[in-house]
């Protein structure tokens, strides 16, 4: 309809198409005389204007019939305002008024209306004759009838007694990421996700309601399609996922017994649906970082060295006495090497392509998908490529028997390079290149050039990994709708090869080969019964057994004669530096029983008991019993709530239970021998020495949890949420007790100690504005957790050497408290403490006139005091817009965890001239008596790690901004698709923090590169 028009008319047509409007009978707008043209253009603009003001899309043709009606709630009978009424197959529509009434003009009757409203099931109404329609809508998922995966089954949300956070598919696919753990951050209260590294292919650390163990595993259990699996979320393609549930309290996690102590993440992938659906999605993005560490340039660093000599009294005024010739040349020519720009100036690239086919026919349903991820980092020689394939297949063999398969295959290759810490802190006078432009191996000082190690031909670190996961199941309906039996077998194979080669003097290379195999068999029996109209009973019993084994071989050598063979011919190495093999194996056997009882949809009871037996523990202590109890009260179903219309859901929950943790390495119940080399005559003799003494009494760590929660939904389900208060005590903690040297052993692993976590969680979702064309919704969550050591060794003693103190966090920072810098007028007092003016001043906690080990104090914790996330979503016609923000407040840096891209503050804030560059800060001199930054020193700075402790790592971050456009339905047939959407997204565009390093989040994980911003474009097609 827009062909053959002049530019001004063409722009009007484009505007109409872009807003999703298609005007019927376009010939009416193609009059040839000027007056008619103007009238047509005004008519089109009026159409757009009226649509925006009235939220009604109408056709340009005359409407001959009027449909009227009223929409009410099925439960309360109350009218529903703002309900969308759309004519099927068109964009013509209206909405109900405050009385639930509507009026819609159509060309003719015999049409179908689509009636939809947030929190209610969509309804199709066929209209064949005149009359006033009475439409009744039934509450849907938001009202509490949503099926929620709870582990070995599913329950209606209104029947839940435990603390479970659900994350829908929309929430983790609206942000383009290649890893599920990144998609989870900030999406659920009580779930803390922090980056260990920003290297492509690296996973994040996930903690649910705090840290519980010193020695055992603190990672939550991952359950994929009902099958517990080891490893992180990196092996799961976000595009394959249908939903995620996070189990947090003992009632929800007790069904997994010893594996549920740290919480459980349930991931359900997509299955086949009726018909055939083909989905394709793709995005391509570039990455960069604007962050730089403010280090000194050549002129500033030269003055820094001069000041160090002046303070030491060794500066003669002649630079030639303290600088080498090459340094003098750089100073005189003001030549500075910006090492960070050399390494971080390049742009990274990230792309993802995913294709899936889903369908069902003749009792067979299938879901097949394939995905390719390719990520080249902003730091050279760091990349990650992964190919993922998934097949889910279900077959109805008969009316009572169903069989199926869930399988996935992942293959990934990752390259890494280190040395970024050396790059950031390297001398500004040094040059990385030879005169011919090639990267030099050694700099002017004779030190190794850090950029040399970042070239792949000089430093290859290649890690390949292949994982095959499968589940075969058979499900029999013994008594339809009442008794069901399911048996499944789940093999899991992982093959890993890690090889490195370093071009050095001499060259070095090594290889690691690993094979992991896990086999899980489970048999499950479910019984459901409803009787007397008010009683519902559900019982689940389970038997499970899992076997795991891993073999690992490592070989390293140096001085290779054929360097082009990299790490594949280590037998030719002149020196074998390491050769080792390892076998690791364990078995876990489990019995479980769970009963759910509901009385009159008002009172709910859940009882769970699980017995686990682990071969990792000592004989006689292998089996542990883990019970839980939970109750809930559906207040809205009480008779005194029937006449109110404010709350559609109000449910009070309480749970209490105990779970275990056996996340220790196998064979730790046995004594250990450590390899030892002893010089004898002119040779080194390889032998062994005693390590850890055996402990035949090792048993389960146990976590006892209480949770009190309230779920709510009101204002016709426009606002819903929950609040939880919890406390968990983990006792019989596994700790290594140090033994006296006279025993001949270094330590022994014992069950001693107790840790407590307690906190509050809150989440809320709201639909702030809802019209037929405009919707604005918000999801928010907030959580706080207090971690505290209750006991360590059973005698009330602290462990300062490990940084553990009763009453403090497990992750507390223990160091001397800085109180500024000693000044010139305090020279005598400073000397009494062994310091000089310009050096760091510490608080004398004991008041004994000296600074010693007993003056150290707690300087906060690396755990944030509270975290929060918020997502704003806005949709207008065919446009959608979302902003996701996240904040973590109150965390403090700790020692060597306070990395600036792995450059420790021991380096950039050491204020030593020999170490390398320093931060460009106003350091102390007699002429500039700073009270914040100490003086430069020739030798080692006393307490040189002082700035690494207690730095504020709080931050506020906009994690994602996305804008999308969905092609209008009337245009889809022209391009042959069911749906089509294009979008643009930016990740991490803004971070607000006082942290002086690259990134406060990666600081605690010793990130090997800074965080980055990603700018990408994507498309989603469905056929």
Short mmCIF file of N, CA and C in Angstrom, two decimals, residues 528-599:
data_model
loop_
_atom_site.label_atom_id
_atom_site.label_comp_id
_atom_site.label_asym_id
_atom_site.label_seq_id
_atom_site.Cartn_x
_atom_site.Cartn_y
_atom_site.Cartn_z
N UNK A 528 -1.90 -40.88 44.83
CA UNK A 528 -2.74 -39.70 45.01
C UNK A 528 -4.17 -40.16 45.31
N UNK A 529 -4.79 -39.52 46.30
CA UNK A 529 -6.17 -39.87 46.64
C UNK A 529 -6.89 -38.65 47.20
N UNK A 530 -8.14 -38.52 46.81
CA UNK A 530 -9.01 -37.47 47.35
C UNK A 530 -10.28 -38.13 47.86
N UNK A 531 -10.67 -37.82 49.09
CA UNK A 531 -11.82 -38.49 49.67
C UNK A 531 -12.63 -37.54 50.54
N UNK A 532 -13.91 -37.84 50.62
CA UNK A 532 -14.88 -37.08 51.40
C UNK A 532 -14.97 -35.62 50.98
N UNK A 533 -14.45 -35.31 49.80
CA UNK A 533 -14.59 -33.97 49.26
C UNK A 533 -13.68 -32.92 49.85
N UNK A 534 -13.02 -33.21 50.99
CA UNK A 534 -12.19 -32.19 51.64
C UNK A 534 -10.78 -32.69 51.95
N UNK A 535 -10.51 -33.95 51.71
CA UNK A 535 -9.20 -34.50 52.04
C UNK A 535 -8.45 -34.87 50.76
N UNK A 536 -7.17 -34.45 50.71
CA UNK A 536 -6.29 -34.84 49.60
C UNK A 536 -4.98 -35.36 50.18
N UNK A 537 -4.56 -36.51 49.70
CA UNK A 537 -3.35 -37.14 50.20
C UNK A 537 -2.46 -37.53 49.03
N UNK A 538 -1.19 -37.19 49.13
CA UNK A 538 -0.22 -37.60 48.13
C UNK A 538 1.00 -38.19 48.81
N UNK A 539 1.43 -39.36 48.36
CA UNK A 539 2.57 -40.04 48.96
C UNK A 539 3.56 -40.40 47.86
N UNK A 540 4.83 -40.10 48.08
CA UNK A 540 5.89 -40.44 47.14
C UNK A 540 6.96 -41.23 47.87
N UNK A 541 7.33 -42.37 47.31
CA UNK A 541 8.44 -43.16 47.86
C UNK A 541 9.49 -43.33 46.76
N UNK A 542 10.75 -43.45 47.19
CA UNK A 542 11.84 -43.47 46.22
C UNK A 542 12.98 -44.35 46.72
N UNK A 543 13.56 -45.07 45.77
CA UNK A 543 14.85 -45.73 46.01
C UNK A 543 15.81 -45.23 44.95
N UNK A 544 17.03 -44.91 45.38
CA UNK A 544 18.02 -44.34 44.46
C UNK A 544 19.40 -44.87 44.80
N UNK A 545 20.18 -45.14 43.77
CA UNK A 545 21.58 -45.53 43.98
C UNK A 545 22.41 -44.93 42.85
N UNK A 546 23.53 -44.34 43.22
CA UNK A 546 24.41 -43.70 42.25
C UNK A 546 25.85 -44.13 42.48
N UNK A 547 26.53 -44.48 41.40
CA UNK A 547 27.95 -44.82 41.43
C UNK A 547 28.72 -43.81 40.59
N UNK A 548 29.86 -43.39 41.11
CA UNK A 548 30.69 -42.41 40.42
C UNK A 548 32.14 -42.86 40.46
N UNK A 549 32.84 -42.67 39.34
CA UNK A 549 34.27 -42.92 39.35
C UNK A 549 34.95 -41.95 38.39
N UNK A 550 36.19 -41.61 38.72
CA UNK A 550 36.99 -40.71 37.90
C UNK A 550 38.42 -41.23 37.87
N UNK A 551 39.00 -41.24 36.69
CA UNK A 551 40.43 -41.53 36.55
C UNK A 551 41.10 -40.31 35.94
N UNK A 552 42.29 -40.01 36.42
CA UNK A 552 43.00 -38.81 35.99
C UNK A 552 44.48 -39.12 35.83
N UNK A 553 45.05 -38.64 34.74
CA UNK A 553 46.47 -38.82 34.47
C UNK A 553 47.08 -37.46 34.14
N UNK A 554 48.21 -37.16 34.78
CA UNK A 554 48.88 -35.88 34.55
C UNK A 554 50.36 -36.14 34.28
N UNK A 555 50.89 -35.43 33.29
CA UNK A 555 52.30 -35.54 32.94
C UNK A 555 52.81 -34.16 32.53
N UNK A 556 53.94 -33.75 33.12
CA UNK A 556 54.55 -32.47 32.79
C UNK A 556 56.05 -32.66 32.59
N UNK A 557 56.59 -31.92 31.63
CA UNK A 557 58.01 -32.01 31.35
C UNK A 557 58.56 -30.69 30.86
N UNK A 558 59.89 -30.59 30.78
CA UNK A 558 60.54 -29.36 30.33
C UNK A 558 61.70 -29.69 29.41
N UNK A 559 62.13 -28.65 28.69
CA UNK A 559 63.23 -28.77 27.72
C UNK A 559 62.86 -29.77 26.63
N UNK A 560 61.83 -29.39 25.85
CA UNK A 560 61.35 -30.27 24.79
C UNK A 560 62.15 -30.04 23.51
N UNK A 561 62.60 -31.10 22.85
CA UNK A 561 63.39 -30.93 21.63
C UNK A 561 62.54 -30.54 20.42
N UNK A 562 61.26 -30.93 20.42
CA UNK A 562 60.38 -30.63 19.29
C UNK A 562 59.21 -29.77 19.79
N UNK A 563 59.43 -28.48 19.82
CA UNK A 563 58.45 -27.59 20.42
C UNK A 563 57.17 -27.50 19.60
N UNK A 564 57.24 -27.78 18.30
CA UNK A 564 56.03 -27.70 17.47
C UNK A 564 55.05 -28.82 17.78
N UNK A 565 55.47 -29.82 18.54
CA UNK A 565 54.55 -30.88 18.95
C UNK A 565 53.81 -30.54 20.24
N UNK A 566 54.08 -29.37 20.76
CA UNK A 566 53.37 -28.84 21.94
C UNK A 566 53.41 -29.85 23.08
N UNK A 567 52.23 -30.27 23.57
CA UNK A 567 52.19 -31.16 24.74
C UNK A 567 51.86 -32.60 24.35
N UNK A 568 52.03 -32.94 23.07
CA UNK A 568 51.66 -34.28 22.62
C UNK A 568 52.85 -35.22 22.48
N UNK A 569 54.04 -34.79 22.88
CA UNK A 569 55.20 -35.68 22.81
C UNK A 569 56.07 -35.46 24.05
N UNK A 570 55.44 -35.57 25.21
CA UNK A 570 56.16 -35.30 26.45
C UNK A 570 57.19 -36.38 26.77
N UNK A 571 57.09 -37.51 26.12
CA UNK A 571 58.09 -38.54 26.35
C UNK A 571 59.48 -38.14 25.90
N UNK A 572 59.55 -37.13 25.03
CA UNK A 572 60.85 -36.68 24.55
C UNK A 572 61.44 -35.57 25.41
N UNK A 573 60.73 -35.13 26.44
CA UNK A 573 61.23 -34.05 27.30
C UNK A 573 62.48 -34.50 28.04
N UNK A 574 63.43 -33.57 28.15
CA UNK A 574 64.68 -33.90 28.85
C UNK A 574 64.43 -34.15 30.33
N UNK A 575 63.47 -33.44 30.89
CA UNK A 575 63.17 -33.57 32.32
C UNK A 575 61.68 -33.79 32.50
N UNK A 576 61.32 -34.79 33.28
CA UNK A 576 59.93 -35.03 33.65
C UNK A 576 59.70 -34.37 35.01
N UNK A 577 58.87 -33.34 35.03
CA UNK A 577 58.65 -32.58 36.26
C UNK A 577 57.54 -33.16 37.12
N UNK A 578 56.56 -33.76 36.50
CA UNK A 578 55.48 -34.36 37.28
C UNK A 578 54.87 -35.50 36.51
N UNK A 579 54.56 -36.56 37.23
CA UNK A 579 53.84 -37.68 36.66
C UNK A 579 52.96 -38.24 37.77
N UNK A 580 51.67 -38.31 37.51
CA UNK A 580 50.75 -38.77 38.55
C UNK A 580 49.50 -39.33 37.91
N UNK A 581 48.87 -40.23 38.63
CA UNK A 581 47.57 -40.77 38.26
C UNK A 581 46.69 -40.76 39.50
N UNK A 582 45.37 -40.76 39.26
CA UNK A 582 44.46 -40.70 40.41
C UNK A 582 43.18 -41.44 40.08
N UNK A 583 42.66 -42.11 41.08
CA UNK A 583 41.36 -42.76 40.99
C UNK A 583 40.49 -42.23 42.11
N UNK A 584 39.28 -41.83 41.76
CA UNK A 584 38.32 -41.34 42.75
C UNK A 584 36.98 -42.02 42.48
N UNK A 585 36.38 -42.57 43.52
CA UNK A 585 35.10 -43.26 43.34
C UNK A 585 34.29 -43.21 44.62
N UNK A 586 32.97 -43.17 44.44
CA UNK A 586 32.07 -43.18 45.59
C UNK A 586 30.71 -43.71 45.17
N UNK A 587 29.92 -44.09 46.18
CA UNK A 587 28.57 -44.61 45.97
C UNK A 587 27.64 -43.93 46.96
N UNK A 588 26.43 -43.60 46.49
CA UNK A 588 25.41 -43.01 47.36
C UNK A 588 24.12 -43.79 47.18
N UNK A 589 23.61 -44.33 48.28
CA UNK A 589 22.35 -45.08 48.27
C UNK A 589 21.33 -44.34 49.11
N UNK A 590 20.07 -44.27 48.62
CA UNK A 590 19.07 -43.44 49.29
C UNK A 590 17.71 -44.11 49.28
N UNK A 591 16.95 -43.85 50.38
CA UNK A 591 15.56 -44.23 50.51
C UNK A 591 14.79 -42.99 50.95
N UNK A 592 13.65 -42.73 50.31
CA UNK A 592 12.92 -41.50 50.64
C UNK A 592 11.42 -41.77 50.69
N UNK A 593 10.75 -41.06 51.61
CA UNK A 593 9.30 -41.11 51.71
C UNK A 593 8.79 -39.70 52.00
N UNK A 594 7.79 -39.27 51.21
CA UNK A 594 7.20 -37.94 51.41
C UNK A 594 5.68 -38.05 51.36
N UNK A 595 5.01 -37.35 52.28
CA UNK A 595 3.55 -37.35 52.33
C UNK A 595 3.06 -35.91 52.35
N UNK A 596 2.11 -35.60 51.47
CA UNK A 596 1.46 -34.30 51.43
C UNK A 596 -0.02 -34.48 51.74
N UNK A 597 -0.51 -33.71 52.70
CA UNK A 597 -1.92 -33.79 53.09
C UNK A 597 -2.52 -32.39 53.05
N UNK A 598 -3.70 -32.29 52.42
CA UNK A 598 -4.41 -31.02 52.33
C UNK A 598 -5.83 -31.24 52.83
N UNK A 599 -6.25 -30.40 53.77
CA UNK A 599 -7.62 -30.47 54.28
C UNK A 599 -8.40 -29.23 53.82
#
